[in-house]
mmCIF file of C-alpha atoms in Angstrom:
data_model
loop_
_atom_site.group_PDB
_atom_site.id
_atom_site.type_symbol
_atom_site.label_atom_id
_atom_site.label_comp_id
_atom_site.label_asym_id
_atom_site.label_seq_id
_atom_site.Cartn_x
_atom_site.Cartn_y
_atom_site.Cartn_z
ATOM 1 C CA UNK A 275 -60.911 24.256 67.225
ATOM 2 C CA UNK A 276 -59.021 23.804 70.685
ATOM 3 C CA UNK A 277 -60.705 22.824 73.532
ATOM 4 C CA UNK A 278 -60.071 24.544 76.984
ATOM 5 C CA UNK A 279 -59.145 21.912 79.725
ATOM 6 C CA UNK A 280 -58.728 22.264 83.347
ATOM 7 C CA UNK A 281 -56.003 19.695 83.130
ATOM 8 C CA UNK A 282 -53.845 17.440 80.474
ATOM 9 C CA UNK A 283 -55.468 14.283 79.106
ATOM 10 C CA UNK A 284 -54.340 11.232 81.307
ATOM 11 C CA UNK A 285 -54.318 9.028 78.199
ATOM 12 C CA UNK A 286 -53.241 9.361 74.652
ATOM 13 C CA UNK A 287 -50.301 9.693 72.271
ATOM 14 C CA UNK A 288 -50.299 13.401 72.840
ATOM 15 C CA UNK A 289 -47.631 16.118 71.243
ATOM 16 C CA UNK A 290 -47.633 19.785 73.053
ATOM 17 C CA UNK A 291 -46.841 23.077 71.015
ATOM 18 C CA UNK A 292 -47.029 26.566 72.343
ATOM 19 C CA UNK A 293 -50.297 28.466 71.954
ATOM 20 C CA UNK A 294 -49.935 31.979 70.752
ATOM 21 C CA UNK A 295 -51.403 35.106 71.534
ATOM 22 C CA UNK A 296 -52.116 36.459 67.900
ATOM 23 C CA UNK A 297 -54.402 35.869 64.830
ATOM 24 C CA UNK A 298 -55.101 32.395 63.116
ATOM 25 C CA UNK A 299 -54.821 32.170 59.665
ATOM 26 C CA UNK A 300 -54.579 29.972 56.952
ATOM 27 C CA UNK A 301 -51.840 30.900 54.108
ATOM 28 C CA UNK A 302 -52.652 29.494 50.681
ATOM 29 C CA UNK A 303 -50.097 29.654 47.962
ATOM 30 C CA UNK A 304 -50.837 28.878 44.449
ATOM 31 C CA UNK A 305 -47.425 29.756 42.370
ATOM 32 C CA UNK A 306 -46.785 33.452 43.027
ATOM 33 C CA UNK A 307 -50.369 34.204 44.375
ATOM 34 C CA UNK A 308 -50.820 34.307 48.060
ATOM 35 C CA UNK A 309 -53.827 34.639 50.137
ATOM 36 C CA UNK A 310 -54.306 34.457 54.150
ATOM 37 C CA UNK A 311 -57.498 33.878 55.378
ATOM 38 C CA UNK A 312 -59.069 34.069 58.734
ATOM 39 C CA UNK A 313 -61.318 31.513 60.379
ATOM 40 C CA UNK A 314 -64.106 33.373 59.353
ATOM 41 C CA UNK A 315 -62.777 33.390 55.641
ATOM 42 C CA UNK A 316 -61.844 37.261 55.908
ATOM 43 C CA UNK A 317 -58.951 38.128 53.349
ATOM 44 C CA UNK A 318 -56.323 39.487 55.913
ATOM 45 C CA UNK A 319 -53.239 39.655 53.083
ATOM 46 C CA UNK A 320 -53.469 43.368 52.829
ATOM 47 C CA UNK A 321 -52.802 43.478 56.690
ATOM 48 C CA UNK A 322 -49.641 41.399 56.575
ATOM 49 C CA UNK A 323 -47.772 42.014 53.440
ATOM 50 C CA UNK A 324 -44.421 40.752 54.989
ATOM 51 C CA UNK A 325 -46.010 37.344 55.629
ATOM 52 C CA UNK A 326 -47.464 36.896 52.181
ATOM 53 C CA UNK A 327 -43.886 37.682 50.493
ATOM 54 C CA UNK A 328 -42.668 35.241 52.855
ATOM 55 C CA UNK A 329 -45.107 32.621 51.875
ATOM 56 C CA UNK A 330 -44.377 33.310 48.440
ATOM 57 C CA UNK A 331 -40.677 32.177 48.872
ATOM 58 C CA UNK A 332 -41.612 29.093 50.291
ATOM 59 C CA UNK A 333 -39.606 26.511 48.258
ATOM 60 C CA UNK A 334 -42.835 24.985 46.510
ATOM 61 C CA UNK A 335 -45.405 25.974 43.737
ATOM 62 C CA UNK A 336 -48.651 25.220 45.903
ATOM 63 C CA UNK A 337 -49.028 24.740 49.532
ATOM 64 C CA UNK A 338 -51.992 25.378 52.009
ATOM 65 C CA UNK A 339 -50.623 26.187 55.818
ATOM 66 C CA UNK A 340 -52.286 26.632 59.054
ATOM 67 C CA UNK A 341 -50.496 28.925 61.574
ATOM 68 C CA UNK A 342 -50.966 32.230 63.538
ATOM 69 C CA UNK A 343 -49.284 35.479 62.870
ATOM 70 C CA UNK A 344 -47.968 36.950 66.096
ATOM 71 C CA UNK A 345 -45.837 40.405 67.189
ATOM 72 C CA UNK A 346 -43.287 39.647 70.004
ATOM 73 C CA UNK A 347 -42.828 41.653 73.185
ATOM 74 C CA UNK A 348 -39.211 42.317 74.189
ATOM 75 C CA UNK A 349 -39.240 38.923 76.045
ATOM 76 C CA UNK A 350 -40.027 37.016 72.962
ATOM 77 C CA UNK A 351 -43.423 36.216 73.956
ATOM 78 C CA UNK A 352 -46.473 36.415 71.776
ATOM 79 C CA UNK A 353 -48.774 39.444 72.388
ATOM 80 C CA UNK A 354 -51.961 40.393 70.858
ATOM 81 C CA UNK A 355 -51.796 43.905 72.143
ATOM 82 C CA UNK A 356 -48.551 44.553 70.018
ATOM 83 C CA UNK A 357 -50.868 43.440 66.963
ATOM 84 C CA UNK A 358 -53.527 45.786 67.783
ATOM 85 C CA UNK A 359 -51.359 48.596 68.550
ATOM 86 C CA UNK A 360 -49.443 48.282 64.975
ATOM 87 C CA UNK A 361 -53.025 48.287 63.410
ATOM 88 C CA UNK A 362 -54.727 50.526 65.212
ATOM 89 C CA UNK A 363 -51.610 53.024 66.086
ATOM 90 C CA UNK A 364 -49.209 52.065 62.901
ATOM 91 C CA UNK A 365 -46.452 50.874 65.136
ATOM 92 C CA UNK A 366 -43.925 49.219 63.088
ATOM 93 C CA UNK A 367 -43.512 45.811 65.347
ATOM 94 C CA UNK A 368 -42.372 42.951 63.402
ATOM 95 C CA UNK A 369 -44.814 40.181 62.747
ATOM 96 C CA UNK A 370 -44.097 36.435 62.634
ATOM 97 C CA UNK A 371 -46.264 33.524 60.656
ATOM 98 C CA UNK A 372 -45.842 30.708 63.348
ATOM 99 C CA UNK A 373 -46.588 27.551 61.247
ATOM 100 C CA UNK A 374 -48.063 24.433 62.909
ATOM 101 C CA UNK A 375 -49.666 22.464 60.210
ATOM 102 C CA UNK A 376 -49.487 21.673 56.408
ATOM 103 C CA UNK A 377 -52.932 21.055 54.817
ATOM 104 C CA UNK A 378 -51.934 20.738 51.073
ATOM 105 C CA UNK A 379 -48.423 20.381 49.243
ATOM 106 C CA UNK A 380 -48.186 20.525 45.490
ATOM 107 C CA UNK A 381 -52.060 19.704 44.543
ATOM 108 C CA UNK A 382 -51.982 16.748 46.862
ATOM 109 C CA UNK A 383 -54.531 17.153 50.459
ATOM 110 C CA UNK A 384 -52.669 16.136 53.371
ATOM 111 C CA UNK A 385 -55.399 16.222 55.681
ATOM 112 C CA UNK A 386 -56.012 12.563 56.069
ATOM 113 C CA UNK A 387 -52.306 11.989 56.984
ATOM 114 C CA UNK A 388 -51.544 11.678 60.762
ATOM 115 C CA UNK A 389 -50.488 14.911 62.382
ATOM 116 C CA UNK A 390 -46.717 13.896 62.799
ATOM 117 C CA UNK A 391 -46.140 13.231 59.049
ATOM 118 C CA UNK A 392 -47.907 16.525 58.130
ATOM 119 C CA UNK A 393 -45.639 18.162 60.835
ATOM 120 C CA UNK A 394 -42.413 16.377 59.407
ATOM 121 C CA UNK A 395 -43.326 18.009 55.940
ATOM 122 C CA UNK A 396 -44.236 21.061 57.296
ATOM 123 C CA UNK A 397 -40.868 21.262 59.038
ATOM 124 C CA UNK A 398 -38.697 20.471 55.896
ATOM 125 C CA UNK A 399 -41.157 22.921 53.780
ATOM 126 C CA UNK A 400 -40.062 25.855 56.405
ATOM 127 C CA UNK A 401 -36.647 24.641 56.724
ATOM 128 C CA UNK A 402 -36.160 25.281 52.791
ATOM 129 C CA UNK A 403 -36.556 29.268 53.323
ATOM 130 C CA UNK A 404 -34.205 31.721 54.955
ATOM 131 C CA UNK A 405 -37.009 34.076 55.311
ATOM 132 C CA UNK A 406 -37.223 34.920 59.137
ATOM 133 C CA UNK A 407 -41.178 35.960 59.029
ATOM 134 C CA UNK A 408 -42.043 32.265 58.731
ATOM 135 C CA UNK A 409 -41.399 29.978 61.793
ATOM 136 C CA UNK A 410 -41.981 26.554 61.890
ATOM 137 C CA UNK A 411 -43.994 25.370 65.328
ATOM 138 C CA UNK A 412 -42.925 22.192 66.531
ATOM 139 C CA UNK A 413 -43.609 20.180 69.273
ATOM 140 C CA UNK A 414 -42.070 21.107 72.806
ATOM 141 C CA UNK A 415 -42.405 17.842 74.779
ATOM 142 C CA UNK A 416 -44.591 15.452 76.063
ATOM 143 C CA UNK A 417 -44.530 15.858 79.892
ATOM 144 C CA UNK A 418 -47.437 18.363 79.609
ATOM 145 C CA UNK A 419 -47.752 19.352 83.596
ATOM 146 C CA UNK A 420 -44.093 20.127 83.275
ATOM 147 C CA UNK A 421 -44.684 22.126 80.261
ATOM 148 C CA UNK A 422 -47.542 23.907 82.069
ATOM 149 C CA UNK A 423 -45.407 24.776 84.685
ATOM 150 C CA UNK A 424 -42.756 26.521 82.747
ATOM 151 C CA UNK A 425 -45.112 28.212 80.499
ATOM 152 C CA UNK A 426 -46.764 29.906 83.568
ATOM 153 C CA UNK A 427 -43.364 30.459 84.744
ATOM 154 C CA UNK A 428 -42.246 32.223 81.414
ATOM 155 C CA UNK A 429 -45.720 34.109 81.348
ATOM 156 C CA UNK A 430 -46.414 32.747 77.861
ATOM 157 C CA UNK A 431 -50.191 31.972 76.489
ATOM 158 C CA UNK A 432 -50.429 28.245 77.286
ATOM 159 C CA UNK A 433 -50.007 24.764 75.522
ATOM 160 C CA UNK A 434 -51.983 22.942 72.867
ATOM 161 C CA UNK A 435 -52.202 19.262 72.959
ATOM 162 C CA UNK A 436 -52.859 17.371 69.735
ATOM 163 C CA UNK A 437 -52.925 13.543 69.301
ATOM 164 C CA UNK A 438 -49.815 12.470 67.522
ATOM 165 C CA UNK A 439 -51.812 10.537 64.800
ATOM 166 C CA UNK A 440 -54.509 12.618 64.298
ATOM 167 C CA UNK A 441 -56.168 13.694 61.207
ATOM 168 C CA UNK A 442 -56.888 17.277 60.490
#
């Protein structure tokens, strides 16, 4: 789980990703059976059938992907309010699954691999589908202070820093 920091760390080999304002999910695919689980282990598959279908189309028999389901506003920013309106008011906002980590692939656990290796495998997996609801969430740069300024300027949620060689 992410830890809120006042300022970026001064040392370490960090990569940075966008922080989304959505619902964190683990997507699990075993052949054509797909489940979406929240951090509290709640099954959210019925809430996001388009994400279930997109995960089914990933070019692998089995995988476990960590990511976040988001709805985007007219500026392309993630908006939790749009997700809520979709559920409470029945709005038809499209949702996307931003995949940022790959925990298992074809029966092999990847959690002990360095983050950078897992992300490389995930990027290839996501590139193998033409399904727009799944989007690979890659690193956005290494200069955290500059990234924070740009994120704030654009009104985005924030950034997440991860050690490049960290295990899951």
